[in-house]
Amino acid sequence: MYEALKKVIDESHNIVFFGGAGVSTESGIPDFRSVDGLYHQKYKYPPETILSHSFFMQKTAEFYEFYRAKMICTTAKPNQAHIALAQLEKQGKLKAVVTQNIDGLHQAAGSKKVYELHGSVLRNYCMKCHKFYDLSAITDTDGVPKCTCGGIIKPDVVLYEEGLDDHTVEGAVRAIAHADVLIIGGTSLAVYPAAGFLNYFRGRTIVLLNKSETPFDTKAHIVIRDPIGQVLGSLVP
């Protein structure tokens, strides 16, 4: 399968990568749905409740207690997968990364064209005056972070009950629709509407790199269960 994947990559100059939490687990960032993921840990409220718009609005201090402890990892570095994808972009083969992750590791590895479907922990903004803040506005404060104008600072991430950014969606759909190779990695394809983006693909080859089965396996031409960093790192010089 590695040889087949290498052949696909070598022969294409229009690849799009669609990734999820599994891309960053090798960087030390936990995913949500694995056996030891956030959804299987015990909290006062379920993570999907805490990470909802209504919870943020009603229990902002409790939201930030969880968010600082579980959603931010300042020590994480790009792994082989991030680095390999950035290299493929430099070679002119990879046209875009579409990610469900909010950690900014693709950009840290050097990727330029990244569509962050669920936003980024690195960006934050005031809900009152819309002034933008970097991550230190969250990490270097306690309780509810406040803007100089007095407004509440909110992470620029898509919470449950919130819609995706239209501009990001349009760019991601366009990239996937025009690709001839779609590499899907590190995602259970269980989160919608993000997983539905794959239905826009009209190209010739689908590659699926994931440790467990997904609803998309039967549509893929190449399926590899090995760690994604190991797979991509071995294929890209």
mmCIF file of C-alpha atoms in Angstrom:
data_model
loop_
_atom_site.group_PDB
_atom_site.id
_atom_site.type_symbol
_atom_site.label_atom_id
_atom_site.label_comp_id
_atom_site.label_asym_id
_atom_site.label_seq_id
_atom_site.Cartn_x
_atom_site.Cartn_y
_atom_site.Cartn_z
ATOM 1 C CA MET A 1 0.000 0.000 0.000
ATOM 2 C CA TYR A 2 2.887 2.370 0.698
ATOM 3 C CA GLU A 3 4.184 1.881 -2.845
ATOM 4 C CA ALA A 4 0.721 2.494 -4.275
ATOM 5 C CA LEU A 5 0.396 5.698 -2.266
ATOM 6 C CA LYS A 6 3.844 6.880 -3.310
ATOM 7 C CA LYS A 7 2.916 6.315 -6.956
ATOM 8 C CA VAL A 8 -0.279 8.343 -6.529
ATOM 9 C CA ILE A 9 1.618 11.226 -4.912
ATOM 10 C CA ASP A 10 4.421 11.136 -7.490
ATOM 11 C CA GLU A 11 1.956 11.320 -10.372
ATOM 12 C CA SER A 12 -0.274 14.098 -9.016
ATOM 13 C CA HIS A 13 0.087 17.858 -8.813
ATOM 14 C CA ASN A 14 -3.405 18.515 -7.467
ATOM 15 C CA ILE A 15 -3.714 16.885 -4.051
ATOM 16 C CA VAL A 16 -5.925 18.050 -1.199
ATOM 17 C CA PHE A 17 -5.546 16.758 2.338
ATOM 18 C CA PHE A 18 -8.570 16.515 4.632
ATOM 19 C CA GLY A 19 -7.604 15.855 8.242
ATOM 20 C CA GLY A 20 -8.903 15.499 11.764
ATOM 21 C CA ALA A 21 -7.707 15.049 15.333
ATOM 22 C CA GLY A 22 -5.637 11.961 14.521
ATOM 23 C CA VAL A 23 -3.180 14.151 12.626
ATOM 24 C CA SER A 24 -2.180 15.903 15.846
ATOM 25 C CA THR A 25 -2.225 13.012 18.330
ATOM 26 C CA GLU A 26 1.405 12.261 17.434
ATOM 27 C CA SER A 27 2.166 15.808 18.586
ATOM 28 C CA GLY A 28 0.706 15.031 22.002
ATOM 29 C CA ILE A 29 -2.723 16.583 21.470
ATOM 30 C CA PRO A 30 -5.516 14.159 22.500
ATOM 31 C CA ASP A 31 -8.371 13.458 20.132
ATOM 32 C CA PHE A 32 -12.020 13.358 21.135
ATOM 33 C CA ARG A 33 -13.414 9.981 20.202
ATOM 34 C CA SER A 34 -10.671 7.423 20.827
ATOM 35 C CA VAL A 35 -10.789 5.128 23.871
ATOM 36 C CA ASP A 36 -8.873 7.643 25.992
ATOM 37 C CA GLY A 37 -10.159 10.753 24.209
ATOM 38 C CA LEU A 38 -11.948 13.667 25.843
ATOM 39 C CA TYR A 39 -15.389 12.139 25.366
ATOM 40 C CA HIS A 40 -14.368 9.161 27.505
ATOM 41 C CA GLN A 41 -13.083 11.214 30.424
ATOM 42 C CA LYS A 42 -15.229 12.263 33.369
ATOM 43 C CA TYR A 43 -16.140 15.886 33.939
ATOM 44 C CA LYS A 44 -18.924 17.740 35.734
ATOM 45 C CA TYR A 45 -20.472 18.271 32.304
ATOM 46 C CA PRO A 46 -19.919 16.314 29.064
ATOM 47 C CA PRO A 47 -17.255 17.958 26.834
ATOM 48 C CA GLU A 48 -19.790 18.498 24.048
ATOM 49 C CA THR A 49 -21.914 20.481 26.519
ATOM 50 C CA ILE A 50 -19.008 22.570 27.779
ATOM 51 C CA LEU A 51 -17.882 23.290 24.223
ATOM 52 C CA SER A 52 -21.280 24.623 23.163
ATOM 53 C CA HIS A 53 -22.267 28.199 22.441
ATOM 54 C CA SER A 54 -25.000 28.190 25.078
ATOM 55 C CA PHE A 55 -22.627 26.905 27.793
ATOM 56 C CA PHE A 56 -20.064 29.544 26.842
ATOM 57 C CA MET A 57 -22.675 32.263 27.182
ATOM 58 C CA GLN A 58 -24.215 30.964 30.413
ATOM 59 C CA LYS A 59 -21.201 29.554 32.281
ATOM 60 C CA THR A 60 -18.262 31.432 30.762
ATOM 61 C CA ALA A 61 -15.905 30.967 33.707
ATOM 62 C CA GLU A 62 -16.467 27.189 33.755
ATOM 63 C CA PHE A 63 -15.993 27.088 29.988
ATOM 64 C CA TYR A 64 -12.600 28.737 30.323
ATOM 65 C CA GLU A 65 -11.546 26.430 33.148
ATOM 66 C CA PHE A 66 -12.050 23.449 30.820
ATOM 67 C CA TYR A 67 -10.780 25.244 27.719
ATOM 68 C CA ARG A 68 -7.462 26.235 29.277
ATOM 69 C CA ALA A 69 -6.929 22.751 30.738
ATOM 70 C CA LYS A 70 -7.971 20.600 27.773
ATOM 71 C CA MET A 71 -8.123 22.568 24.521
ATOM 72 C CA ILE A 72 -4.808 24.455 24.569
ATOM 73 C CA CYS A 73 -1.430 22.730 24.273
ATOM 74 C CA THR A 74 1.346 25.320 24.015
ATOM 75 C CA THR A 75 4.092 22.672 23.974
ATOM 76 C CA ALA A 76 2.800 20.815 20.889
ATOM 77 C CA LYS A 77 5.071 20.817 17.838
ATOM 78 C CA PRO A 78 4.358 19.752 14.239
ATOM 79 C CA ASN A 79 4.915 16.029 13.680
ATOM 80 C CA GLN A 80 5.989 14.112 10.574
ATOM 81 C CA ALA A 81 2.532 14.367 9.041
ATOM 82 C CA HIS A 82 2.380 18.167 9.297
ATOM 83 C CA ILE A 83 5.931 18.491 7.985
ATOM 84 C CA ALA A 84 5.352 16.098 5.080
ATOM 85 C CA LEU A 85 2.202 17.943 3.984
ATOM 86 C CA ALA A 86 4.019 21.286 4.083
ATOM 87 C CA GLN A 87 6.757 19.753 1.950
ATOM 88 C CA LEU A 88 4.234 18.471 -0.591
ATOM 89 C CA GLU A 89 2.828 21.990 -0.844
ATOM 90 C CA LYS A 90 6.315 23.395 -1.480
ATOM 91 C CA GLN A 91 6.765 20.805 -4.242
ATOM 92 C CA GLY A 92 3.600 22.089 -5.912
ATOM 93 C CA LYS A 93 1.733 18.829 -5.377
ATOM 94 C CA LEU A 94 -0.543 19.715 -2.463
ATOM 95 C CA LYS A 95 -2.962 22.538 -3.196
ATOM 96 C CA ALA A 96 -4.686 22.814 0.190
ATOM 97 C CA VAL A 97 -5.106 21.389 3.659
ATOM 98 C CA VAL A 98 -8.659 21.233 4.986
ATOM 99 C CA THR A 99 -8.528 20.586 8.713
ATOM 100 C CA GLN A 100 -10.971 20.089 11.544
ATOM 101 C CA ASN A 101 -8.177 20.832 14.027
ATOM 102 C CA ILE A 102 -7.808 24.120 15.893
ATOM 103 C CA ASP A 103 -4.158 23.804 16.956
ATOM 104 C CA GLY A 104 -2.424 25.740 14.147
ATOM 105 C CA LEU A 105 0.207 23.017 13.676
ATOM 106 C CA HIS A 106 -0.160 22.875 9.891
ATOM 107 C CA GLN A 107 0.858 26.525 9.644
ATOM 108 C CA ALA A 108 3.623 26.001 12.190
ATOM 109 C CA ALA A 109 5.035 23.301 9.891
ATOM 110 C CA GLY A 110 5.006 25.709 6.946
ATOM 111 C CA SER A 111 1.698 25.045 5.174
ATOM 112 C CA LYS A 112 0.319 28.183 3.543
ATOM 113 C CA LYS A 113 -3.091 27.192 2.176
ATOM 114 C CA VAL A 114 -4.985 25.879 5.205
ATOM 115 C CA TYR A 115 -8.752 25.937 5.619
ATOM 116 C CA GLU A 116 -9.504 25.676 9.335
ATOM 117 C CA LEU A 117 -13.117 24.511 9.425
ATOM 118 C CA HIS A 118 -13.391 24.829 13.193
ATOM 119 C CA GLY A 119 -11.213 27.915 13.681
ATOM 120 C CA SER A 120 -8.030 28.213 15.745
ATOM 121 C CA VAL A 121 -7.065 28.544 19.404
ATOM 122 C CA LEU A 122 -4.368 30.979 18.267
ATOM 123 C CA ARG A 123 -6.980 33.615 17.400
ATOM 124 C CA ASN A 124 -9.352 35.268 19.841
ATOM 125 C CA TYR A 125 -11.602 38.292 19.608
ATOM 126 C CA CYS A 126 -13.658 40.657 21.724
ATOM 127 C CA MET A 127 -17.375 39.977 21.407
ATOM 128 C CA LYS A 128 -18.076 43.679 21.941
ATOM 129 C CA CYS A 129 -15.600 45.673 19.818
ATOM 130 C CA HIS A 130 -14.192 42.741 17.744
ATOM 131 C CA LYS A 131 -10.562 43.517 18.557
ATOM 132 C CA PHE A 132 -8.378 40.467 17.925
ATOM 133 C CA TYR A 133 -6.050 38.900 20.480
ATOM 134 C CA ASP A 134 -3.422 36.173 20.309
ATOM 135 C CA LEU A 135 -3.257 33.088 22.499
ATOM 136 C CA SER A 136 -1.591 34.910 25.389
ATOM 137 C CA ALA A 137 -4.869 36.716 26.056
ATOM 138 C CA ILE A 138 -6.167 33.338 27.237
ATOM 139 C CA THR A 139 -3.084 31.621 28.630
ATOM 140 C CA ASP A 140 -1.743 34.615 30.565
ATOM 141 C CA THR A 141 -5.024 35.390 32.327
ATOM 142 C CA ASP A 142 -7.329 33.743 34.850
ATOM 143 C CA GLY A 143 -11.091 33.484 34.847
ATOM 144 C CA VAL A 144 -12.936 35.174 31.996
ATOM 145 C CA PRO A 145 -10.534 37.150 29.754
ATOM 146 C CA LYS A 146 -11.638 40.705 29.088
ATOM 147 C CA CYS A 147 -10.862 43.187 26.337
ATOM 148 C CA THR A 148 -9.559 46.693 27.054
ATOM 149 C CA CYS A 149 -13.078 47.872 26.220
ATOM 150 C CA GLY A 150 -14.527 45.598 28.891
ATOM 151 C CA GLY A 151 -16.014 43.031 26.523
ATOM 152 C CA ILE A 152 -15.553 39.281 26.880
ATOM 153 C CA ILE A 153 -12.832 37.712 24.744
ATOM 154 C CA LYS A 154 -13.974 34.596 22.873
ATOM 155 C CA PRO A 155 -11.795 32.016 21.134
ATOM 156 C CA ASP A 156 -12.129 32.109 17.344
ATOM 157 C CA VAL A 157 -13.214 28.472 17.322
ATOM 158 C CA VAL A 158 -16.491 26.993 16.166
ATOM 159 C CA LEU A 159 -18.400 25.741 19.197
ATOM 160 C CA TYR A 160 -21.296 23.320 19.104
ATOM 161 C CA GLU A 161 -24.491 25.148 18.026
ATOM 162 C CA GLU A 162 -22.416 27.561 15.910
ATOM 163 C CA GLY A 163 -22.146 27.574 12.129
ATOM 164 C CA LEU A 164 -18.969 27.283 10.084
ATOM 165 C CA ASP A 165 -17.406 30.367 8.520
ATOM 166 C CA ASP A 166 -18.830 30.847 5.019
ATOM 167 C CA HIS A 167 -15.561 31.977 3.432
ATOM 168 C CA THR A 168 -13.681 28.982 4.878
ATOM 169 C CA VAL A 169 -16.396 26.586 3.730
ATOM 170 C CA GLU A 170 -16.394 27.966 0.194
ATOM 171 C CA GLY A 171 -12.605 27.681 -0.083
ATOM 172 C CA ALA A 172 -12.536 24.148 1.303
ATOM 173 C CA VAL A 173 -15.320 22.924 -0.968
ATOM 174 C CA ARG A 174 -13.694 24.522 -4.007
ATOM 175 C CA ALA A 175 -10.332 22.906 -3.237
ATOM 176 C CA ILE A 176 -11.838 19.448 -2.714
ATOM 177 C CA ALA A 177 -14.046 19.701 -5.800
ATOM 178 C CA HIS A 178 -11.074 20.554 -8.039
ATOM 179 C CA ALA A 179 -8.576 18.036 -6.639
ATOM 180 C CA ASP A 180 -7.644 14.868 -8.497
ATOM 181 C CA VAL A 181 -6.347 13.168 -5.331
ATOM 182 C CA LEU A 182 -7.962 13.448 -1.911
ATOM 183 C CA ILE A 183 -5.976 12.188 1.080
ATOM 184 C CA ILE A 184 -8.107 11.786 4.193
ATOM 185 C CA GLY A 185 -6.223 11.352 7.455
ATOM 186 C CA GLY A 186 -6.775 11.046 11.178
ATOM 187 C CA THR A 187 -10.537 11.467 11.228
ATOM 188 C CA SER A 188 -13.463 9.236 12.118
ATOM 189 C CA LEU A 189 -15.585 11.151 9.584
ATOM 190 C CA ALA A 190 -18.304 11.257 12.239
ATOM 191 C CA VAL A 191 -18.568 15.042 12.604
ATOM 192 C CA TYR A 192 -20.949 16.881 10.293
ATOM 193 C CA PRO A 193 -21.098 19.114 8.383
ATOM 194 C CA ALA A 194 -17.312 18.707 8.014
ATOM 195 C CA ALA A 195 -17.425 15.044 6.935
ATOM 196 C CA GLY A 196 -19.965 15.926 4.262
ATOM 197 C CA PHE A 197 -17.315 17.981 2.442
ATOM 198 C CA LEU A 198 -15.905 14.743 1.018
ATOM 199 C CA ASN A 199 -19.000 14.366 -1.136
ATOM 200 C CA TYR A 200 -17.761 17.261 -3.274
ATOM 201 C CA PHE A 201 -14.736 15.296 -4.466
ATOM 202 C CA ARG A 202 -14.875 14.489 -8.184
ATOM 203 C CA GLY A 203 -11.291 13.355 -8.733
ATOM 204 C CA ARG A 204 -9.762 9.972 -9.458
ATOM 205 C CA THR A 205 -8.150 8.726 -6.228
ATOM 206 C CA ILE A 206 -9.199 8.701 -2.579
ATOM 207 C CA VAL A 207 -6.610 7.731 0.033
ATOM 208 C CA LEU A 208 -7.695 7.036 3.616
ATOM 209 C CA LEU A 209 -5.150 7.013 6.446
ATOM 210 C CA ASN A 210 -6.818 6.201 9.761
ATOM 211 C CA LYS A 211 -6.263 3.721 12.577
ATOM 212 C CA SER A 212 -9.903 2.640 12.731
ATOM 213 C CA GLU A 213 -12.643 2.021 10.180
ATOM 214 C CA THR A 214 -14.655 4.939 8.837
ATOM 215 C CA PRO A 215 -17.920 5.228 6.882
ATOM 216 C CA PHE A 216 -15.812 6.266 3.882
ATOM 217 C CA ASP A 217 -13.576 3.175 3.706
ATOM 218 C CA THR A 218 -15.542 1.505 0.920
ATOM 219 C CA LYS A 219 -15.125 4.581 -1.308
ATOM 220 C CA ALA A 220 -11.357 4.773 -0.825
ATOM 221 C CA HIS A 221 -8.902 3.336 -3.340
ATOM 222 C CA ILE A 222 -6.099 3.048 -0.770
ATOM 223 C CA VAL A 223 -6.664 2.408 2.948
ATOM 224 C CA ILE A 224 -3.731 2.361 5.404
ATOM 225 C CA ARG A 225 -4.153 1.819 9.165
ATOM 226 C CA ASP A 226 -0.639 2.801 10.278
ATOM 227 C CA PRO A 227 0.046 6.076 12.164
ATOM 228 C CA ILE A 228 -0.347 8.952 9.724
ATOM 229 C CA GLY A 229 2.979 10.552 10.628
ATOM 230 C CA GLN A 230 4.751 7.287 9.928
ATOM 231 C CA VAL A 231 2.982 6.897 6.584
ATOM 232 C CA LEU A 232 3.490 10.390 5.199
ATOM 233 C CA GLY A 233 6.913 10.805 6.769
ATOM 234 C CA SER A 234 8.185 7.748 4.950
ATOM 235 C CA LEU A 235 6.893 8.903 1.566
ATOM 236 C CA VAL A 236 8.001 12.516 1.456
ATOM 237 C CA PRO A 237 11.777 13.186 1.405
#
